CSV table of C-alpha atoms in Angstrom, one decimal:
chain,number,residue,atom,x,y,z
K,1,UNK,CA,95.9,74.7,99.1
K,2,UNK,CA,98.2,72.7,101.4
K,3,UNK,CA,102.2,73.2,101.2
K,4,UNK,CA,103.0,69.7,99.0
K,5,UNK,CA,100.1,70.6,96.8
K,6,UNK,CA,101.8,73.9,96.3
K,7,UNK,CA,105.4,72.4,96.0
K,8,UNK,CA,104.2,69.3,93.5
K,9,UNK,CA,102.1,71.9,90.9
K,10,UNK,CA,105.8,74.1,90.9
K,11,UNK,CA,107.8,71.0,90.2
K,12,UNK,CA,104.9,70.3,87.3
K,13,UNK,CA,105.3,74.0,86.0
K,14,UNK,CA,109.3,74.1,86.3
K,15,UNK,CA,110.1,70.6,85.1
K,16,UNK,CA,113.6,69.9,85.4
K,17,UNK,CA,116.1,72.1,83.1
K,18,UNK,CA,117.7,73.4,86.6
K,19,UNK,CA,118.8,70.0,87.6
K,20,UNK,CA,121.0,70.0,84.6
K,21,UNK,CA,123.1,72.9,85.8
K,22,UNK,CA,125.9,72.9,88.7
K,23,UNK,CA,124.3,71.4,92.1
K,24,UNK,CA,126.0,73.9,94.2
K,25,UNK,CA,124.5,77.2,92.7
K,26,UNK,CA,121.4,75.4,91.9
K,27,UNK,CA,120.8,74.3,96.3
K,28,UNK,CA,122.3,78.0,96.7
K,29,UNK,CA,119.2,79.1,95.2
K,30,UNK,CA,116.9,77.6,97.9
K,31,UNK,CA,118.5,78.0,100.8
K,32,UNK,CA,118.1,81.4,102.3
K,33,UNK,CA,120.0,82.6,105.1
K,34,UNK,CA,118.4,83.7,108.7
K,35,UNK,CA,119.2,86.0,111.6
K,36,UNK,CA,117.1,86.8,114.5
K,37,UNK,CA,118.0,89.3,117.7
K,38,UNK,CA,116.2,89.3,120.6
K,39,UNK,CA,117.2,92.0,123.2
K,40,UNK,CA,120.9,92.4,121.8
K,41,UNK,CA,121.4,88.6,121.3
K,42,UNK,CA,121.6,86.6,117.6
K,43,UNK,CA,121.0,83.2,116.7
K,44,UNK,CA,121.7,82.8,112.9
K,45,UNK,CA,121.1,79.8,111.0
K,46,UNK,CA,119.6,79.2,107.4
K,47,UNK,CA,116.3,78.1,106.0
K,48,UNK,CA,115.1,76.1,102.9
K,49,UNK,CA,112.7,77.5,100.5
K,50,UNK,CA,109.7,75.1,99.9
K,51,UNK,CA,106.8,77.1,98.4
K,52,UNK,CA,105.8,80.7,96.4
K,53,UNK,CA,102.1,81.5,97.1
K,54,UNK,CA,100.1,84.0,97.8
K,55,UNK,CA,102.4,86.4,97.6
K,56,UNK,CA,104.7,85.0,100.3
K,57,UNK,CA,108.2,83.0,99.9
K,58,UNK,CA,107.9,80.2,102.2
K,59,UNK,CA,110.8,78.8,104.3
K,60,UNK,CA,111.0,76.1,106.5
K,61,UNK,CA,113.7,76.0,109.4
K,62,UNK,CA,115.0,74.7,112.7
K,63,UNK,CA,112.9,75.7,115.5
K,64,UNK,CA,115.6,77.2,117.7
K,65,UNK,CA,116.6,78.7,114.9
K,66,UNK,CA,113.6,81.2,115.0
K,67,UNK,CA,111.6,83.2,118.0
K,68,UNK,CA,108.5,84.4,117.8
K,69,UNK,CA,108.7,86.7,120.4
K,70,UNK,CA,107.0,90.3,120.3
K,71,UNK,CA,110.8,92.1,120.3
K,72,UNK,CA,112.5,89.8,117.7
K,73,UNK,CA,113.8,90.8,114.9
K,74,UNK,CA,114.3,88.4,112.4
K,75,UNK,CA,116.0,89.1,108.7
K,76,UNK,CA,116.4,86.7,105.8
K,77,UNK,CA,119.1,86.8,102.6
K,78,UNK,CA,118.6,85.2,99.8
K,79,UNK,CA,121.2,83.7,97.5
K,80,UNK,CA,120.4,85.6,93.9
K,81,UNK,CA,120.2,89.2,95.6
K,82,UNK,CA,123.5,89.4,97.3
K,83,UNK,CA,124.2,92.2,99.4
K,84,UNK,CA,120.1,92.4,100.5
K,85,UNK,CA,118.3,92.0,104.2
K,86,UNK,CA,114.7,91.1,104.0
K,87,UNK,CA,112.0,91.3,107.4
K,88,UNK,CA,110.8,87.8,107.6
K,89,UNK,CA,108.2,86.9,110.6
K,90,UNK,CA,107.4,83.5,112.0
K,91,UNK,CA,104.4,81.7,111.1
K,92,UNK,CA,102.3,79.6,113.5
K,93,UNK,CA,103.9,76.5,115.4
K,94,UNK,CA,103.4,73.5,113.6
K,95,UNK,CA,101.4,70.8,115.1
K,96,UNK,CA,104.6,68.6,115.8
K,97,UNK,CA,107.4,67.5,118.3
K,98,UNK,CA,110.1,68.1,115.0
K,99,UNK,CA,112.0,71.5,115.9
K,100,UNK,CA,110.5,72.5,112.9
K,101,UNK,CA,109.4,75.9,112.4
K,102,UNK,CA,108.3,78.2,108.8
K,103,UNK,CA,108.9,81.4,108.3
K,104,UNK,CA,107.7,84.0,105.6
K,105,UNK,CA,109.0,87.1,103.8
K,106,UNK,CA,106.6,88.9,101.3
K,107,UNK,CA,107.4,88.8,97.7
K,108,UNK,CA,106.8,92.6,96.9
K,109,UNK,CA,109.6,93.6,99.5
K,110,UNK,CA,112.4,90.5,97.7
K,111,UNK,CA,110.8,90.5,93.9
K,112,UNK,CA,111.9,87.0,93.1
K,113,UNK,CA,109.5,84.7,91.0
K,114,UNK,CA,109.3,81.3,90.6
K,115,UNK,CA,111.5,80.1,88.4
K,116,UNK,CA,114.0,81.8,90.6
K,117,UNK,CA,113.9,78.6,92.8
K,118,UNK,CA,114.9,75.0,91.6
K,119,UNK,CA,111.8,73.7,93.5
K,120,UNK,CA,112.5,70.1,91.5
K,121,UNK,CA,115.3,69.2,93.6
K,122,UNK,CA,112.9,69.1,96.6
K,123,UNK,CA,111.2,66.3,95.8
K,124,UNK,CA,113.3,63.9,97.8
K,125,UNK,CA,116.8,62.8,96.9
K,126,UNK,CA,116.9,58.3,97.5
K,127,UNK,CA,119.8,58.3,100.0
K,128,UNK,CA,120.3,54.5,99.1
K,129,UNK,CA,121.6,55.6,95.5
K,130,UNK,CA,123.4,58.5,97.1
K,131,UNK,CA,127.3,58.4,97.1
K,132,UNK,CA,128.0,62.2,98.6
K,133,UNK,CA,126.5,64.7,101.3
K,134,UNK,CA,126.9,68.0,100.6
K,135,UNK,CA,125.7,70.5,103.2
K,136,UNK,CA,124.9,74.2,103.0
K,137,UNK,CA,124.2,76.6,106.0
K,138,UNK,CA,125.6,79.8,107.8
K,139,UNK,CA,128.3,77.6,109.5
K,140,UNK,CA,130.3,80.1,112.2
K,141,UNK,CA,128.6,83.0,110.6
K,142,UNK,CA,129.9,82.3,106.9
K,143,UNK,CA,126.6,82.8,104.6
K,144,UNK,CA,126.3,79.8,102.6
K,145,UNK,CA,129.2,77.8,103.2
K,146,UNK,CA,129.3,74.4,101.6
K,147,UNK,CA,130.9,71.5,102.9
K,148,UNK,CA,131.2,68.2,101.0
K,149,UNK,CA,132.2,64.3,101.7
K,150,UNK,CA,131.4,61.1,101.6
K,151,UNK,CA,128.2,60.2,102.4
K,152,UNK,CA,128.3,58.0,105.9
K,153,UNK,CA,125.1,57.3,107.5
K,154,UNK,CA,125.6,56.5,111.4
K,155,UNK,CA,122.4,57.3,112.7
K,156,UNK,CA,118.6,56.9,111.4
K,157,UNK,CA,115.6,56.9,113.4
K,158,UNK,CA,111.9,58.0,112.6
K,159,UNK,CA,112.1,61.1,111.0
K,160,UNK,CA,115.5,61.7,112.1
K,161,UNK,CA,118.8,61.0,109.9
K,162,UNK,CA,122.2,61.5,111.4
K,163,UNK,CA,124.8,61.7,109.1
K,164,UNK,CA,129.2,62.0,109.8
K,165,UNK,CA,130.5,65.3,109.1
K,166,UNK,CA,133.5,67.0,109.9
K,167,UNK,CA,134.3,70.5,109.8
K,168,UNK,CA,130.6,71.8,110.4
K,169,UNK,CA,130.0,74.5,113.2
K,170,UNK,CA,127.2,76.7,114.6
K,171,UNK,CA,125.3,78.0,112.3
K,172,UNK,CA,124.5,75.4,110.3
K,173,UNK,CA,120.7,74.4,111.4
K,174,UNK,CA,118.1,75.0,109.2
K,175,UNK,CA,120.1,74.7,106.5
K,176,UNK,CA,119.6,72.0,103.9
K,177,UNK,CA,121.7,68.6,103.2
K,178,UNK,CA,122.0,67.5,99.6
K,179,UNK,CA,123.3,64.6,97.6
K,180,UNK,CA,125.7,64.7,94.6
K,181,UNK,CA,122.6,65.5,92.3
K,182,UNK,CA,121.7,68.4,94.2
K,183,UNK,CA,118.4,66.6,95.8
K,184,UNK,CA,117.6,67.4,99.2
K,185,UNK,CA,117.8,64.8,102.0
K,186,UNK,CA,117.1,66.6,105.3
K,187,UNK,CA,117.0,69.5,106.9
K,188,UNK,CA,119.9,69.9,109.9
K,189,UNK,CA,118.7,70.5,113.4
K,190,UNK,CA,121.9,70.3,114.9
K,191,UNK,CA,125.5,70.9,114.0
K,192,UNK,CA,127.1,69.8,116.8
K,193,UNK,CA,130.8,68.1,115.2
K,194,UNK,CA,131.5,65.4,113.8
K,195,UNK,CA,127.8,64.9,112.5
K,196,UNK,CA,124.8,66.3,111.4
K,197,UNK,CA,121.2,65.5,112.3
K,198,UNK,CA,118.0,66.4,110.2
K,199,UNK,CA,114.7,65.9,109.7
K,200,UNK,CA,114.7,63.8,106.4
K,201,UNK,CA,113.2,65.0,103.2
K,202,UNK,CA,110.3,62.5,103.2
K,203,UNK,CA,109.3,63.6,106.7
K,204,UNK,CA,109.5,66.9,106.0
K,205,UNK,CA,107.5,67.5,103.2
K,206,UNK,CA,104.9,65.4,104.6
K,207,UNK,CA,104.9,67.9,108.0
K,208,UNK,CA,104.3,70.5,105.4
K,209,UNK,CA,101.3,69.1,103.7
């Protein structure tokens, strides 16, 4: 079954009650935070949750984010078990130029279900209708820091949205951007200040079909 199949039958068994809750504990939820070492050297960054299927959690993240090299090491946390480091490993490249990679973590080893993730709010938030950007990564190491403001698109090109936004720093790729509803609207490929870039939610769920 292909990834948006999987996504659109959780959204139909979930329905929405979690969008009625607080957006920042409810994007909290989905984005899972990554570390990877190769010979004595880390990248970290975050990851989005997008699917929960045969008995894998399924995350997708920034490419450079993520080696799949035979000594890497790479470890995923996730929001409603704080304190815990999970072994993730790197699936196959994807067939695309995005710096897009997914990565998995088995569900025995982490024990979370699927009503542990607010897979509705991955559907796509309409960025015309949206007012505020809120963005949540591993910025300078801090595991999910959230940043808020104004939403001010200065950038938008196949695929790509670039959006203004001070005060983010390295660590941030992979992570997720959200609007004031808590919908997602990219995932950031690069947190270089004042602005993020990501791969918009359309785009992205359609790379994961």
């Amino acid at each position: 079954m292909c990834y948006k199949k999987l996504l659109l039958l959780m959204v139909l068994c979930l329905g929405f009650a979690s969008a009625q809750t607080e957006y920042s504990e409810e994007v909290k939820r989905l984005v899972v935070m990554l570390e990877n070492e190769v010979g004595g050297e880390y990248e970290i960054g975050a990851g989005i949750v997008f699917a929960l299927a045969r008995n894998r959690i399924y995350i997708a993240t920034a490419s450079h984010v993520v080696d799949a090299e035979d000594d890497a090491k790479l470890t995923a946390k996730f929001w409603q078990l704080p304190g815990e480091t999970f072994e993730a490993s790197v699936l196959a490249p994807l067939d695309t130029s995005l710096d897009m990679s997914v990565v998995s973590v088995r569900v025995e080893d982490v024990g979370l279900k699927l009503e542990d993730f607010p897979f509705e709010l991955l559907t796509g938030g309409d960025i015309e209708t949206s007012e505020k950007v809120i963005s949540v990564g591993q910025g300078s190491g801090r595991p999910w820091v959230t940043l808020e403001q104004d939403l001010n698109v200065i950038g938008k090109e196949p695929g790509i949205l670039e959006v203004q936004f001070s005060g983010v720093s390295q660590g941030e790729s992979g992570g997720g951007i959200f609007n004031e509803r808590g919908e997602l609207l990219g995932l950031i490929i690069s947190d270089a200040p004042p602005a993020l870039r990501a791969i918009d939610a359309e785009t992205l769920l359609t790379t994961l079909e």
